[in-house]
Amino acid sequence: MSVRRFATTTLAAAVLCFSAVAGAAAVGSPVEVPATGSPVGPFSQNKQNEPAVAVDAHQPDVMAAGANDEIDMEACAAGDPSTCPFTDGVGVSGIYFSMNGGDSWVQPTYTGLSARSCTGPAPCTPTTGPIGTLPWYAEAGIVSDGDPALAFGPRPGADGRFSWDNGSRLYYANLTSPVGGAPHSDVFRGFEAIAVSYVDDVAAAAAGSKEAWSRPVLVSQQSTTTFSDKEQVWADNASSSPYFGSVYVCWASFRSNSHGQALPTPLTLARSSDGGTTWTTRQVSPATDNGISSQPDGCTVRTDSHGTVYVFGIGKRKAQTLQLMYRSTDGGAHFTGPTPVAAAVQPGTFDPVLGRPNMDGIAGARVDLAAGASVDIANGAPTGADATDQILMTWADAASGANHEQVLATTSRNGGATWSAPAVVPLPGGDRPVYTAPALSPDGTDAYLTVNAFTTPYRTDTTSPRGLVGQVLHADVGPTGVLGPWSVLVRGAVGDPRGTSQNGLTAEFLGDYVYTAATRDGAVGVWNDASHAADCPAIDAYRASLYTATPQPAPDVQASCPTAFGNSDIHGAAVTDPTP
């Protein structure tokens, strides 16, 4: 096995075969993405989370990553020092590039609306300046609001036809809101929408060329109450597909803010057949949400070598939580489903202050999508010639109870008609998985899995240390689709997630995702890391007080906390196939 590092860094269904984590784990030395990492401080300029990564199937050494990155935000000391707000109009959709297979990574600097110079004590007024996030948003009157999703596909030619001979196109989907946050904005209606940017000259974009990027295109159809969220993008990247080059974005459309319920929430998909210039939107799932049924959330979209589109999410049918699948054989024009894939049990303990579940303890990071399905398909990209079209799905599951969460995996080799029984992917002792992301090599011979896990049990106080770790695992895939055994290729440093934070300071924050992308020779995985984040006793005390009858006011963050408080990072590793 060799490990490369980020330097800047059935029948019917296949059967899963798992054993204990093999032997002594080979430990790599993952570093930050990018090499310089997020600033040590101040908060929230030092805050990164919720990473995504994509590999160009046509040029596998070319990679792109995204994250929620607050490098351009104001410091807490600007204005009221006990608040750390998102600066109005300033984006958070960070972008990073690697041109050498993950051996080195860069974060380009563009120009846009920036609050980097707002270090206090005066209140912040953002100005045009350096940004490390997607360009052209401020000029369009909108904000890049994170939830990054990236995908490479072929570039269209002058005749509109897609071919790898034309080169590659990188798509970046994210949330967006109007500057000022007005739901009745002249730019678009609603609170959050989905926007997509694309770039053809990745080398120029990595070198800081703002002009290399397209202007953002609004994808979602909005009403004044719409909050579009939890999107993912995918480009049909196998030239064997009749829909080669088509691009798909799925998301949950929260259609109402009535009483904070945001219901109904149909699963929605947009497709583009002209390289992301124009989009057609359709509702995939029903809009019904009640105590019996709820629609898929935390969607994943993928295509196989025949162009079949698969959309997955976690929802409820007859009051049972299920991994659900929708399927289209006509390029996303029509869908059938949902097909139940497997039952799931959401990890987490309801937190009365957050109003959401968390796993590591009171005031912990929310984990709403821990059980969300993460999926990949071995579609043989870039040509589709050696595709097995095997589908691999993983999620974190709490069927064994709190503090005994497990990674479950299931797979299909017949287009999702049948699935193997969910099987446990064993992790090192004490690890409690929270987010998972699988990837299959395009030829279907190797499986990789990135996992963020807590290493400590649920805490009922904020004074006891807590642990968070990221890791990448591997399993060979046999000719009939059998997986296993799994082994740990890379395991990162353990950090204390108490040192991470929501901007509102009341709880930790990790976001909703980790990510993996694979080639024929290896994979790249990215995860949330807290090893450089410093715990702040003043924040611990403030958070603990919120669970009492006498809550305290939030402290002066920069005066009360270590500089590295809030310094959550994106770590990752590029690994080579250990059994070529």
C-alpha positions in Angstrom: 0.0 0.0 0.0 1.2 3.5 -0.8 -0.3 6.7 0.5 -0.1 10.1 -1.1 -0.8 13.2 0.8 -2.4 16.5 0.2 0.6 18.8 0.3 -0.9 22.2 -0.2 -2.1 20.9 -0.1 -30.1 -11.7 -6.8 -30.1 -13.1 -8.7 -29.9 -10.3 -8.4 -27.9 -8.4 -6.0 -24.3 -8.5 -5.1 -23.4 -9.9 -1.6 -21.2 -8.0 0.8 -18.6 -9.8 2.8 -17.0 -8.0 5.7 -14.5 -8.9 8.4 -12.8 -7.1 11.2 -10.6 -4.1 10.2 -7.6 -5.9 8.7 -4.4 -6.1 10.7 -2.6 -3.1 12.0 -3.9 0.0 10.2 -1.5 1.7 8.0 -1.5 5.3 9.2 -0.9 8.2 6.8 -0.3 11.8 7.5 -3.1 13.8 6.0 -2.7 17.5 5.9 -5.0 20.5 5.4 -6.8 21.5 2.2 -5.3 23.8 1.1 -1.7 23.6 2.3 -2.0 26.8 4.1 -5.1 25.6 5.8 -7.7 28.0 7.3 -6.2 30.8 9.4 -5.4 29.9 13.0 -7.7 32.7 14.0 -9.7 34.8 14.6 -13.1 33.0 14.6 -14.9 32.7 12.2 -12.3 33.4 9.5 -10.7 30.1 10.7 -13.8 28.0 10.1 -14.1 25.3 7.4 -16.5 22.4 7.2 -18.7 20.2 5.0 -16.2 19.3 2.3 -16.7 17.9 -1.2 -14.3 16.6 -3.8 -14.4 15.7 -7.5 -11.9 14.0 -9.9 -11.8 14.6 -13.6 -12.4 11.1 -15.1 -10.7 12.2 -18.4 -7.6 13.6 -16.6 -7.5 11.8 -13.2 -4.7 14.0 -11.9 -7.0 17.0 -12.0 -9.1 17.4 -8.9 -11.2 20.1 -7.3 -12.6 20.4 -3.7 -15.1 22.7 -2.0 -16.0 23.5 1.6 -17.9 25.9 3.7 -15.1 28.4 4.2 -15.5 31.6 6.2 -12.1 33.0 5.4 -13.7 36.2 4.1 -16.0 36.9 7.1 -15.6 39.5 9.8 -14.0 38.8 13.1 -16.2 38.5 16.3 -14.4 41.7 17.5 -16.1 43.8 14.8 -19.0 45.4 16.5 -20.6 43.4 19.4 -17.7 41.1 20.5 -20.0 38.5 21.8 -21.5 37.9 18.4 -19.9 36.3 15.3 -22.3 36.8 12.5 -22.2 35.9 8.8 -21.3 39.2 7.2 -24.1 40.3 4.9 -23.3 39.7 1.3 -20.0 37.8 1.9 -19.8 34.2 0.5 -18.6 31.0 2.0 -18.3 28.5 -0.9 -14.6 27.8 -0.8 -12.8 26.4 -3.8 -9.4 24.5 -4.0 -7.6 22.8 -6.9 -5.0 20.0 -7.4 -3.3 19.5 -10.7 -1.2 16.5 -9.6 -3.5 13.9 -8.2 -3.8 15.4 -4.8 -0.1 15.8 -4.1 -0.5 19.6 -3.7 -3.6 21.8 -3.4 -4.1 25.6 -3.8 -6.9 28.0 -2.8 -7.0 30.7 -5.4 -7.7 34.3 -4.5 -10.3 36.3 -6.5 -12.0 39.6 -5.9 -15.4 40.0 -4.5 -17.3 41.3 -1.5 -15.0 40.7 1.5 -14.8 41.3 5.2 -11.3 40.0 5.9 -10.2 43.4 7.0 -13.1 43.7 9.6 -11.1 42.8 12.7 -12.8 45.3 15.1 -13.7 47.0 17.1 -15.7 49.1 14.6 -18.8 47.4 13.1 -18.1 45.8 9.7 -18.9 47.2 6.3 -17.7 44.7 3.7 -15.9 46.1 0.7 -14.5 44.8 -2.6 -11.4 42.8 -1.8 -9.7 39.4 -1.8 -11.9 36.3 -1.5 -11.2 32.6 -1.4 -14.6 31.6 -2.5 -16.6 31.4 -5.8 -16.4 34.7 -7.8 -19.1 36.7 -9.6 -21.8 36.3 -6.9 -21.7 39.8 -5.4 -21.9 41.2 -8.9 -25.1 39.2 -9.5 -26.6 40.5 -6.2 -26.4 37.1 -4.6 -24.3 35.3 -2.0 -22.5 32.0 -2.3 -23.9 30.3 0.8 -22.0 27.0 0.9 -23.2 23.4 0.9 -20.6 22.7 -1.8 -21.1 20.1 -4.5 -18.7 19.5 -7.4 -18.6 17.3 -10.5 -16.5 17.1 -13.7 -18.0 16.3 -17.1 -17.1 16.7 -20.7 -17.1 20.1 -22.3 -19.6 20.9 -25.2 -18.2 21.9 -28.5 -19.2 24.7 -30.8 -21.9 22.4 -32.2 -23.3 21.7 -28.7 -22.1 18.1 -28.7 -20.2 16.7 -25.8 -16.8 15.1 -26.2 -13.8 14.5 -24.0 -11.8 15.8 -27.0 -13.2 19.2 -26.2 -11.8 19.1 -22.7 -13.5 18.9 -19.3 -15.9 21.2 -17.5 -16.1 21.5 -13.7 -19.5 22.3 -12.2 -19.9 23.8 -8.7 -23.4 23.8 -7.2 -24.1 25.6 -3.9 -26.8 27.4 -2.0 -27.4 31.1 -2.6 -29.4 33.9 -1.1 -30.1 37.5 -2.2 -27.8 40.1 -0.7 -29.7 41.4 2.3 -31.6 38.1 2.6 -34.9 39.5 1.4 -37.4 36.8 0.4 -39.0 39.3 -2.0 -35.7 40.2 -3.7 -35.6 41.4 -7.3 -33.0 38.7 -7.9 -35.1 35.8 -7.0 -37.9 34.9 -4.6 -37.5 32.9 -1.4 -34.8 32.5 1.2 -32.3 30.1 -0.4 -31.9 28.9 -4.0 -29.5 26.6 -5.8 -26.9 28.1 -8.2 -24.3 26.5 -10.4 -21.0 27.9 -11.7 -18.7 26.2 -14.1 -15.2 26.5 -15.4 -13.4 25.0 -18.4 -9.8 26.3 -17.8 -9.1 24.8 -14.4 -5.5 25.7 -14.5 -6.4 29.4 -15.0 -9.0 29.2 -12.3 -6.5 27.7 -9.9 -4.0 30.5 -10.7 -6.6 33.1 -9.7 -8.3 34.0 -12.9 -11.8 35.2 -12.1 -12.6 35.4 -15.8 -12.2 31.6 -16.1 -15.4 31.1 -14.2 -18.9 31.4 -15.6 -21.4 33.7 -14.0 -23.6 31.8 -11.5 -26.8 30.4 -13.0 -29.9 30.0 -10.8 -31.3 26.5 -11.1 -34.1 26.2 -8.6 -37.6 27.5 -9.1 -38.6 29.7 -6.2 -41.6 31.1 -4.4 -41.4 33.7 -1.6 -41.3 30.9 1.0 -38.9 28.5 -0.6 -35.8 27.4 1.1 -33.8 25.0 -1.3 -31.2 23.0 0.6 -28.9 20.0 0.7 -28.1 19.8 -3.0 -25.7 17.6 -5.0 -24.5 17.8 -8.6 -23.4 15.1 -11.0 -22.3 15.1 -14.7 -22.9 12.0 -16.9 -19.3 11.3 -17.5 -19.4 8.0 -19.4 -19.3 8.4 -23.2 -21.2 5.1 -23.6 -24.3 6.9 -22.2 -26.9 8.3 -24.6 -27.1 11.3 -22.2 -23.4 11.8 -22.0 -22.6 15.3 -20.8 -26.0 16.0 -19.2 -25.7 17.5 -15.7 -28.1 16.9 -12.8 -28.7 18.7 -9.5 -30.9 17.3 -6.8 -32.1 19.0 -3.6 -34.8 19.2 -1.0 -37.3 22.0 -1.7 -38.5 23.3 1.7 -41.6 25.2 0.5 -42.9 26.9 3.6 -41.5 28.6 6.7 -44.8 28.4 8.4 -44.3 28.0 12.2 -40.7 26.8 11.4 -41.9 23.5 9.9 -40.7 24.2 6.3 -43.3 21.7 4.9 -43.9 20.3 2.4 -40.4 19.2 1.2 -40.5 17.4 -2.2 -37.3 16.0 -3.7 -36.5 18.1 -6.7 -34.1 17.6 -9.7 -32.8 20.0 -12.4 -31.1 18.8 -15.6 -29.1 20.6 -18.2 -28.2 19.3 -21.6 -26.2 22.4 -22.8 -23.3 22.4 -20.3 -25.1 24.2 -17.4 -26.4 27.3 -19.3 -30.1 26.4 -19.0 -31.9 24.0 -16.7 -35.2 22.2 -16.6 -36.6 21.5 -13.2 -39.0 18.7 -12.1 -40.4 17.4 -8.9 -39.2 13.8 -8.3 -41.1 12.9 -5.2 -44.5 13.7 -3.9 -44.9 16.8 -1.7 -46.6 14.9 1.2 -45.1 15.3 4.6 -46.9 13.9 7.7 -46.3 11.6 10.5 -46.6 8.6 8.2 -44.6 9.7 5.2 -41.8 12.2 4.6 -39.9 12.9 1.4 -36.2 12.0 0.8 -33.7 14.4 2.2 -29.9 14.6 1.8 -30.0 13.5 -1.8 -27.3 11.8 -3.9 -27.5 11.7 -7.7 -25.4 9.4 -10.0 -25.6 7.9 -13.5 -24.5 4.4 -14.8 -22.8 3.6 -18.1 -26.2 3.4 -19.8 -27.2 6.9 -18.7 -29.7 5.7 -16.1 -30.1 8.4 -13.5 -30.4 7.4 -9.8 -31.5 9.7 -7.0 -31.3 8.6 -3.4 -32.3 10.1 -0.1 -33.6 9.2 3.4 -37.3 9.5 4.1 -40.3 7.7 5.7 -42.9 5.4 4.4 -45.6 4.0 6.7 -43.7 5.7 9.6 -40.5 3.7 8.9 -37.3 5.5 8.1 -35.9 4.1 4.8 -33.2 4.7 2.3 -35.2 5.5 -0.9 -34.3 5.4 -4.6 -35.8 7.0 -7.7 -34.7 6.0 -11.1 -34.9 7.5 -14.6 -34.1 5.9 -18.0 -34.8 8.9 -20.1 -32.2 11.4 -18.9 -34.1 12.7 -15.9 -37.3 13.6 -17.8 -39.3 11.0 -15.8 -38.7 9.0 -12.7 -40.1 5.9 -11.1 -40.1 5.2 -7.4 -39.5 5.4 -4.7 -38.0 2.0 -4.2 -37.2 1.2 -0.6 -33.5 0.1 -0.4 -33.0 -0.5 3.4 -34.3 0.5 6.8 -32.3 3.0 8.7 -32.1 4.3 12.3 -31.1 7.9 12.7 -28.2 8.4 15.1 -28.3 11.1 17.7 -30.0 12.3 20.9 -32.5 15.1 20.7 -31.0 18.3 22.0 -33.6 20.6 23.6 -31.6 23.8 23.0 -30.7 23.1 19.4 -34.0 21.4 18.7 -32.0 18.9 16.6 -30.1 15.6 17.2 -26.5 15.5 18.2 -24.2 12.6 19.0 -21.1 13.7 21.0 -23.0 15.5 23.9 -25.1 18.4 24.9 -24.3 21.5 22.7 -22.8 19.1 20.2 -22.7 19.3 16.4 -26.1 18.6 14.8 -26.2 15.3 12.9 -29.5 15.5 11.1 -28.1 13.7 8.0 -25.9 11.1 9.8 -28.2 8.4 8.4 -28.4 10.0 5.0 -27.5 7.7 2.1 -24.2 8.3 0.4 -23.8 6.4 -2.9 -21.4 5.8 -5.8 -21.7 3.8 -9.1 -18.9 2.0 -11.0 -19.9 3.5 -14.4 -16.6 3.0 -16.2 -16.0 6.7 -16.8 -14.6 8.2 -19.0 -15.7 5.7 -21.7 -18.0 3.3 -19.8 -16.3 0.3 -21.5 -15.3 -1.5 -18.3 -18.3 -0.5 -16.2 -19.8 -3.0 -13.8 -22.5 -0.5 -12.8 -22.4 -1.8 -9.3 -24.0 0.6 -6.8 -22.6 1.0 -3.3 -24.5 2.8 -0.5 -23.3 3.6 3.0 -24.7 5.4 6.0 -24.3 5.8 9.8 -26.9 3.8 11.7 -28.0 3.6 15.3 -29.9 0.4 15.3 -27.6 -0.9 18.1 -28.3 2.1 20.3 -26.5 5.2 21.4 -22.7 5.0 21.7 -22.9 1.8 19.5 -23.4 3.4 16.1 -22.1 1.5 13.0 -21.4 2.1 9.3 -23.8 0.0 7.2 -23.3 -0.8 3.5 -25.5 -2.4 0.9 -24.9 -2.9 -2.8 -26.7 -3.8 -6.0 -25.5 -5.2 -9.4 -28.8 -5.0 -11.2 -29.7 -1.4 -11.4 -31.2 -1.3 -7.9 -33.8 -4.0 -8.5 -32.5 -5.9 -5.5 -30.0 -5.1 -2.8 -27.8 -7.1 -0.5 -28.7 -7.2 3.2 -27.0 -4.2 5.0 -23.7 -5.3 6.5 -21.5 -3.6 9.1 -18.2 -2.0 8.0 -16.0 -2.4 11.0 -14.1 0.6 12.4 -11.3 0.9 15.0 -12.6 0.3 18.5 -14.6 3.2 20.0 -15.3 5.0 16.7 -18.9 6.2 16.4 -19.5 7.0 12.7 -21.3 10.2 12.0 -20.8 10.9 8.3 -19.7 8.4 5.5 -18.9 8.6 1.8 -18.1 5.6 -0.4 -16.5 5.6 -3.9 -16.0 2.8 -6.4 -13.2 2.7 -8.9 -14.7 3.3 -12.4 -14.0 -0.4 -13.3 -15.6 -1.6 -10.1 -12.6 -3.5 -8.7 -12.0 -1.3 -5.6 -14.2 0.3 -2.9 -13.1 3.2 -0.7 -14.9 4.8 2.2 -14.3 8.1 4.1 -15.7 8.3 7.6 -15.9 11.0 10.2 -16.4 9.5 13.6 -16.6 10.5 17.3 -14.2 8.6 19.5 -15.9 9.4 22.8 -19.3 8.5 24.2 -22.2 11.0 24.5 -21.3 13.6 27.1 -23.9 15.2 29.5 -21.5 18.0 30.3 -19.4 20.4 28.3 -16.2 20.1 30.4 -15.2 16.5 29.5 -13.0 16.2 26.4 -14.5 14.8 23.2 -12.9 13.3 20.2 -13.5 13.5 16.4 -11.4 11.7 13.8 -11.4 11.2 10.0 -10.2 8.1 8.1 -10.2 6.4 4.7 -10.8 2.7 4.3 -10.5 0.3 1.3 -11.9 -3.1 0.2 -11.4 -5.1 -2.9 -14.4 -5.9 -5.0 -14.6 -9.4 -6.4 -15.8 -10.3 -9.9 -19.3 -11.0 -8.6 -19.5 -7.8 -6.5 -18.4 -9.2 -3.2 -16.7 -6.7 -1.0 -14.1 -7.2 1.7 -12.4 -7.3 4.0 -12.1 -3.6 4.8 -8.8 -2.1 6.0 -7.9 1.4 7.2 -5.5 3.2 4.8 -5.3 6.6 6.5 -6.4 7.7 9.9 -6.2 11.4 10.9 -5.4 13.0 14.2 -8.1 13.1 16.8 -9.4 16.6 17.7 -11.8 17.9 20.2 -15.0 19.1 18.5 -15.9 21.4 21.4 -13.4 23.7 19.7 -15.7 24.0 16.7 -18.7 26.4 16.7 -21.8 27.6 15.0 -21.6 31.3 14.3 -24.3 31.7 17.0 -21.9 30.1 19.5 -24.5 27.9 21.1 -23.2 24.6 19.8 -20.4 22.9 17.8 -20.6 22.7 14.0 -19.4 20.1 11.4 -21.9 20.5 8.6 -23.6 17.5 7.0 -21.1 15.7 4.7 -17.7 14.1 4.0 -16.7 13.0 0.5 -14.7 10.4 -1.5 -13.9 10.2 -5.3 -12.1 7.3 -6.9 -10.0 6.6 -10.0 -8.7 3.3 -11.3 -5.5 3.6 -9.3 -6.8 5.1 -6.0 -9.0 7.6 -4.3 -9.2 10.9 -2.5 -11.2 11.4 0.6 -11.9 14.7 2.6 -13.3 15.1 6.0 -13.9 17.6 8.9 -11.0 17.9 11.3 -10.8 19.5 14.7 -7.2 18.7 15.7 -6.2 22.4 15.4 -9.3 23.7 17.1 -8.8 25.0 20.7 -11.4 24.4 23.4 -12.7 27.6 25.1 -13.8 27.1 28.7 -15.8 30.4 28.6 -17.8 29.0 25.6 -18.2 25.7 27.4 -19.7 27.4 30.4 -21.9 29.6 28.2 -23.2 26.5 26.3 -23.8 24.6 29.5 -25.8 27.4 31.0 -28.3 27.2 28.2 -29.5 24.0 29.7 -30.3 25.6 33.0 -32.9 28.0 34.3 -30.2 30.8 34.4 -28.6 31.0 31.0 -25.5 33.3 30.8 -24.8 35.8 28.1 -22.3 34.9 25.4 -18.7 35.9 26.3 -16.5 38.3 24.4 -15.1 35.6 22.1 -11.7 37.0 21.2 -11.0 38.3 24.7 -12.1 35.1 26.4 -11.0 32.3 24.1 -7.7 31.0 22.6 -6.9 32.3 19.2 -7.6 28.8 17.7 -11.1 28.5 19.0 -13.3 27.6 16.1 -10.4 26.5 13.9 -12.1 23.6 12.2 -10.3 22.4 9.0 -10.7 20.2 6.0 -8.3 17.3 6.0 -7.9 14.6 3.5 -5.7 12.1 1.8 -5.0 10.8 -1.7 -4.4 7.0 -1.5 -3.3 4.5 -4.0 -4.9 1.1 -4.5 -3.1 -1.2 -1.9 -3.9 -4.3 -4.0 -3.4 -3.4 -7.6 
